[in-house]
Amino acid sequence: MIDELTAAFEHTFGAAPTGVWSAPGRVNLIGEHTDYNGGLCLPIALPQRTYAAVSRRDDGVLRMASAQQDGLVEVSLDEISPERPGGWSAYVAGVLWALAKEGHEVGGLDVLVDSTVPLGAGLSSSAALECAVAAAASDLFALGLLESAEGRARLAARCVEAENTIAGAPTGGMDQSASLLCDERSALLLDCRSGDTRQVPFDLGGEGHVLLVTDTRAEHALVDGQYAARREACEQAARELGVDTLREIDPSGLDDALARLDSDEVRRRVRHVVTEIERVEAAVRALESDDLREVGRLFDASHASLRDDYEVSCEELDVATETARTHGALGARMTGGGFGGSCIAIVPAHDADTVASAIEVAFADAGFTAPQSFTVTASGPAHRDA
Ligand code: GLA
């Protein structure tokens, strides 16, 4: 990938790139739709990464090309806005815009990207793109933000700003933190209220299990209204309950809080968030005591809550998770924003092929597009490759 990308960069821009940087996609083990509620989540970085070959330019112009897209996109740094450059390149341009807005001295760049993160699969290909570019910008403009966890957290915050303001997706921040902060063989316990992070050992291989990811290929988009509507419902509920975020609702006071809300729909949204945060804590305890059965049980409970209370699952995700369970998975759940995208399952290593085939058969029977399953291990964060 790195050699090919370097050659393609030279072909596109007429000279070799200064370097190549990459950043991973993620799956969230548990803690869904909790990040924008100040809650807890537990993502791992995927082995699949987005690579960016990059050189500096001294004319304040950003030129961007992608192995997955036709054409070259060009924009001046001072023209970047929610309207320009739009499309996939908004995720690249937005990062430079956000860094400049924070007062960093950034200039123009030539950027060529390629990715092994499946696009539109709910595996954070957009965060991987932002974070690969952010890593390159940090090094090329000597911002030094990759050198410490604190710097990486600041870089992640800029990427979130890029996504929220320039790309127009009102996402929470888990994906960018995962891409910049996850360590190999660990899950990242992310406290979205305090910003605290902790690495939790995650290596199913030693237990004879694998994490199976199934991309359902069901359409999924975070810029449509559904994600924003869920976020708005939570913020509205927090206002009604007189708290900054739903994180403030203690599980022991959940029933009282629910009794103070008028709408049944909003009550279910709140119940999901508060119980999901508890499930993250329980999952961390279970992982730390090697109790994979309990982790699996929590996966199932999380999926049910996302399906019934938060209403962000879809038929494909329900069929995939149910089929995984009936063919030997310890637990299975949708991962990411939902409405399509991917699910994850903890599966005994010797059953992985059986589960993947069973999901394929179930999808064919239901008339769904063929899914794509693969196993993943917890991988490393954004870095310079060459
Ligand atoms: C998407 C968003 C994240 C998070 C998840 C749901 O992946 O980008 O910020 O809200 O959905 O947990």
XYZ file of C-alpha atoms and ligand atoms in Angstrom:
398
model
C 0.000 0.000 0.000
C 2.742 2.490 0.976
C 4.891 1.922 -2.136
C 1.886 2.009 -4.453
C 0.571 5.144 -2.840
C 3.979 6.834 -3.100
C 4.176 5.994 -6.821
C 0.608 7.180 -7.419
C 1.355 10.423 -5.550
C 4.359 11.055 -7.787
C 2.204 10.380 -10.832
C -0.550 12.755 -9.621
C 1.533 15.601 -8.205
C 4.832 15.282 -10.123
C 7.161 14.651 -7.144
C 7.516 12.118 -4.343
C 5.552 12.838 -1.124
C 7.397 13.979 1.990
C 5.861 11.089 3.853
C 2.994 8.647 4.357
C 0.776 8.631 7.447
C -2.067 6.301 8.345
C -4.911 6.002 10.831
C -7.212 3.083 11.644
C -10.952 2.582 11.420
C -12.614 1.322 14.599
C -15.236 -0.958 15.997
C -16.830 -0.016 19.254
C -17.035 -3.032 21.568
C -19.804 -1.481 23.648
C -21.112 1.951 24.689
C -23.145 3.085 21.684
C -24.680 6.539 21.372
C -23.148 7.419 24.714
C -20.300 9.691 23.538
C -22.437 12.771 22.890
C -24.130 12.154 26.242
C -20.884 12.504 28.188
C -20.868 8.719 28.695
C -18.431 5.833 28.347
C -17.489 3.840 25.273
C -14.971 1.103 24.540
C -13.645 1.076 20.962
C -10.723 -0.830 19.443
C -8.689 0.277 16.419
C -9.006 -1.962 13.368
C -6.126 -3.389 11.332
C -7.818 -1.649 8.363
C -6.367 1.830 7.877
C -6.564 4.928 5.713
C -3.204 6.025 4.290
C -2.317 9.569 3.263
C 0.745 10.453 1.169
C 1.355 14.137 1.812
C 3.694 17.032 0.947
C 3.594 20.663 2.034
C 2.839 23.475 -0.374
C 3.772 27.076 0.281
C 0.862 28.789 -1.525
C -1.984 28.109 0.923
C -3.662 25.711 -1.511
C -4.912 22.247 -0.622
C -4.988 19.682 -3.446
C -6.615 16.346 -2.715
C -6.980 13.076 -4.619
C -8.186 9.637 -3.578
C -7.643 6.163 -4.978
C -11.381 5.612 -4.330
C -12.606 8.718 -6.188
C -12.112 10.307 -9.581
C -10.495 13.678 -10.088
C -8.416 16.159 -8.149
C -10.076 18.568 -5.713
C -8.459 21.943 -5.090
C -9.363 24.569 -2.504
C -7.578 27.523 -0.895
C -7.313 27.213 2.873
C -9.134 30.499 3.317
C -12.064 29.296 1.199
C -12.844 26.181 3.263
C -16.426 26.256 4.539
C -19.398 23.894 5.036
C -20.095 24.445 1.307
C -16.523 24.065 0.015
C -14.983 21.727 -1.009
C -17.860 19.357 -0.067
C -18.017 15.558 -0.550
C -15.214 13.302 0.693
C -12.626 16.088 0.553
C -14.521 18.064 3.233
C -13.096 15.575 5.763
C -9.552 16.435 4.663
C -10.023 20.176 4.281
C -12.002 20.390 7.531
C -8.995 19.183 9.529
C -6.786 22.001 8.232
C -9.610 24.484 8.793
C -10.029 23.310 12.415
C -6.280 23.411 13.110
C -6.012 26.930 11.672
C -9.046 28.008 13.721
C -7.274 26.866 16.892
C -4.365 29.114 15.982
C -1.958 26.563 14.534
C 0.259 27.765 11.686
C -0.813 25.414 8.917
C -0.318 25.867 5.174
C -1.267 24.145 1.944
C -0.803 20.447 1.224
C -0.882 17.946 -1.603
C -2.701 14.845 -0.343
C -3.351 11.459 -1.918
C -5.344 8.957 0.119
C -6.115 5.276 -0.140
C -7.886 3.075 2.348
C -8.434 -0.496 3.413
C -11.303 0.569 5.723
C -14.543 -0.441 3.975
C -16.446 2.737 3.079
C -19.951 3.271 4.437
C -19.692 0.159 6.627
C -19.996 1.972 9.950
C -16.295 1.332 10.632
C -15.326 5.020 10.713
C -13.652 5.394 7.372
C -14.288 9.133 7.714
C -12.535 9.389 11.085
C -9.626 7.339 9.698
C -9.341 9.835 6.831
C -9.448 12.850 9.151
C -6.946 11.356 11.567
C -4.461 10.287 8.856
C -4.483 13.845 7.521
C -4.297 15.289 11.036
C -1.259 13.105 11.786
C 0.432 14.313 8.593
C -0.392 17.962 9.357
C 0.930 17.620 12.903
C 4.298 16.356 11.641
C 4.625 18.533 8.515
C 3.768 21.762 10.346
C 5.757 20.713 13.446
C 2.723 20.901 15.755
C 4.048 18.014 17.868
C 0.544 16.770 18.640
C 1.288 13.097 17.985
C 3.947 12.948 20.682
C 1.678 12.707 23.743
C -1.747 11.352 24.638
C -2.772 14.887 25.520
C -1.670 16.175 22.090
C -3.478 13.306 20.390
C -6.661 14.116 22.301
C -6.409 17.724 21.088
C -5.882 16.522 17.541
C -8.944 14.269 17.892
C -10.990 17.278 19.032
C -9.983 19.183 15.877
C -11.032 16.213 13.739
C -14.429 16.165 15.463
C -14.806 19.865 14.752
C -13.942 19.244 11.103
C -16.591 16.543 10.885
C -19.272 18.533 12.746
C -18.751 21.889 11.075
C -17.240 21.337 7.634
C -18.522 17.841 6.747
C -21.845 18.492 8.489
C -22.156 15.234 10.473
C -23.129 15.908 14.122
C -21.127 12.964 15.491
C -19.850 12.599 19.025
C -16.092 12.055 19.031
C -15.561 8.399 19.877
C -14.308 7.528 16.390
C -11.569 10.143 16.239
C -10.395 9.336 19.783
C -10.250 5.656 18.860
C -8.240 6.344 15.715
C -5.687 8.510 17.526
C -5.523 6.875 20.964
C -6.239 3.113 20.769
C -3.299 0.808 21.467
C -2.602 -2.629 20.023
C -4.196 -5.534 21.897
C -6.248 -3.040 23.941
C -9.650 -1.468 23.963
C -9.845 2.213 24.841
C -12.119 3.055 27.751
C -13.112 6.582 26.900
C -14.890 8.800 29.398
C -16.526 11.443 27.232
C -17.349 13.662 30.224
C -13.863 13.991 31.719
C -11.895 13.118 28.585
C -10.047 10.460 30.625
C -8.879 7.360 28.790
C -7.662 3.959 29.952
C -6.293 1.039 27.943
C -8.114 -2.215 28.756
C -6.332 -5.400 27.618
C -8.285 -6.987 24.750
C -6.826 -10.066 23.148
C -9.419 -12.752 22.448
C -6.832 -15.009 20.782
C -5.491 -16.103 24.143
C -9.007 -17.222 25.066
C -9.459 -19.190 21.826
C -12.001 -16.702 20.493
C -12.135 -14.150 17.692
C -13.990 -10.918 17.102
C -15.981 -11.373 13.922
C -17.072 -8.230 12.086
C -19.906 -8.458 9.565
C -20.439 -5.554 7.204
C -24.149 -5.934 6.425
C -23.767 -3.658 3.361
C -27.042 -2.070 4.405
C -27.050 1.601 3.532
C -25.871 3.825 6.392
C -25.307 7.566 6.586
C -24.672 9.831 9.549
C -25.428 13.030 7.682
C -29.089 12.097 7.279
C -31.530 13.230 9.954
C -31.805 10.100 12.128
C -28.519 10.409 13.989
C -29.134 14.114 14.599
C -32.668 13.346 15.811
C -31.374 10.863 18.430
C -28.823 13.363 19.639
C -31.445 16.106 19.824
C -33.823 13.862 21.826
C -31.070 13.216 24.394
C -30.194 16.891 24.683
C -33.856 17.780 25.060
C -34.274 15.141 27.792
C -31.208 16.452 29.624
C -32.698 19.959 29.572
C -36.034 18.668 30.905
C -34.261 16.792 33.680
C -32.106 19.808 34.537
C -28.741 18.101 33.889
C -25.870 18.992 31.543
C -25.818 15.547 29.949
C -27.560 12.210 30.516
C -24.338 10.983 32.137
C -25.523 12.803 35.257
C -28.452 10.380 35.633
C -27.353 7.780 38.145
C -28.688 4.296 37.269
C -30.232 4.104 40.760
C -32.268 7.219 39.924
C -33.257 6.109 36.428
C -36.874 5.239 37.252
C -37.406 8.586 38.945
C -35.896 10.412 35.990
C -38.039 8.471 33.521
C -41.167 9.284 35.539
C -40.442 12.983 35.016
C -40.450 12.712 31.207
C -43.687 12.988 29.244
C -42.901 11.204 26.036
C -42.599 7.425 25.960
C -40.161 7.685 23.055
C -37.837 10.033 24.952
C -38.068 7.773 28.035
C -36.817 4.843 25.953
C -33.954 6.913 24.503
C -32.849 7.915 28.011
C -33.165 4.346 29.314
C -30.867 3.140 26.543
C -28.196 5.727 27.299
C -28.161 5.217 31.072
C -28.204 1.408 30.918
C -25.618 1.355 28.104
C -23.154 3.357 30.208
C -23.613 0.785 32.991
C -22.993 -2.011 30.494
C -19.657 -0.455 29.511
C -18.533 -0.514 33.143
C -19.694 -4.114 33.480
C -17.946 -5.103 30.236
C -14.647 -3.633 31.431
C -14.937 -5.602 34.685
C -15.768 -8.769 32.751
C -12.834 -8.305 30.344
C -10.488 -7.707 33.255
C -11.606 -10.948 34.856
C -11.495 -12.901 31.553
C -15.233 -13.531 31.697
C -16.031 -13.593 27.979
C -19.442 -15.146 28.542
C -20.449 -12.086 30.516
C -19.038 -9.788 27.811
C -21.145 -11.709 25.284
C -24.249 -11.357 27.444
C -23.635 -7.608 27.642
C -23.229 -7.454 23.831
C -26.662 -9.073 23.462
C -28.258 -6.718 25.994
C -26.695 -3.721 24.260
C -28.074 -4.834 20.907
C -31.568 -5.332 22.323
C -31.478 -1.872 23.882
C -30.300 -0.248 20.622
C -32.977 -2.137 18.699
C -35.945 -1.648 21.031
C -35.258 1.517 23.035
C -32.962 3.568 20.822
C -34.398 2.237 17.533
C -31.202 2.483 15.487
C -30.911 -1.142 14.341
C -32.290 -2.485 11.065
C -33.397 -5.870 9.737
C -29.967 -6.770 8.404
C -28.278 -6.052 11.755
C -30.944 -8.024 13.620
C -30.640 -11.025 11.309
C -26.823 -10.981 11.446
C -26.658 -10.770 15.251
C -29.399 -13.370 15.771
C -27.777 -15.793 13.325
C -24.380 -15.339 14.992
C -25.926 -16.175 18.365
C -27.685 -19.303 17.173
C -24.449 -20.574 15.567
C -22.222 -20.328 18.619
C -21.379 -16.668 19.213
C -21.070 -15.754 22.888
C -22.773 -12.469 22.041
C -23.367 -10.146 19.111
C -24.338 -6.530 18.612
C -24.472 -3.767 16.081
C -21.503 -1.400 16.294
C -21.351 2.298 15.446
C -24.214 4.633 14.680
C -26.553 1.980 13.275
C -29.260 2.150 10.576
C -27.065 -0.284 8.629
C -23.305 -0.688 8.862
C -21.628 -3.529 10.737
C -22.156 -5.910 13.631
C -19.609 -7.656 15.822
C -19.692 -11.057 17.501
C -17.426 -12.889 19.934
C -17.046 -16.348 18.452
C -14.988 -19.440 19.379
C -12.133 -19.409 16.829
C -13.129 -22.796 15.376
C -16.700 -21.564 14.739
C -15.808 -18.341 12.909
C -16.257 -19.762 9.401
C -19.494 -21.494 10.364
C -20.953 -18.276 11.783
C -19.844 -16.215 8.764
C -21.387 -18.751 6.343
C -24.592 -18.975 8.362
C -24.975 -15.186 8.158
C -24.421 -15.338 4.386
C -27.106 -17.989 4.018
C -29.536 -16.080 6.231
C -28.976 -12.934 4.157
C -29.527 -14.797 0.879
C -32.738 -16.311 2.287
C -33.969 -12.871 3.335
C -33.105 -11.362 -0.065
C -30.467 -8.978 1.405
C -27.250 -7.910 -0.369
C -24.441 -10.406 0.413
C -22.629 -9.397 3.632
C -18.880 -9.364 4.186
C -17.427 -10.974 7.325
C -13.852 -10.848 8.614
C -12.068 -11.242 11.935
C -10.136 -8.381 13.495
C -7.620 -7.838 16.283
C -7.131 -4.646 18.278
C -4.557 -2.606 16.394
C -2.489 0.542 16.804
C -3.304 4.251 16.425
C -2.489 6.896 13.800
C 1.225 7.201 13.012
C 3.783 7.970 10.324
C 4.535 4.988 8.089
C 7.227 6.361 5.776
C -21.093 7.187 15.103
C -20.550 8.523 15.613
C -19.971 8.379 17.016
C -20.944 7.670 17.957
C -21.515 6.419 17.308
C -22.589 5.780 18.146
O -20.051 6.289 14.914
O -19.547 8.986 14.749
O -19.612 9.653 17.502
O -21.952 8.533 18.376
O -22.043 6.670 16.021
O -22.057 5.272 19.315
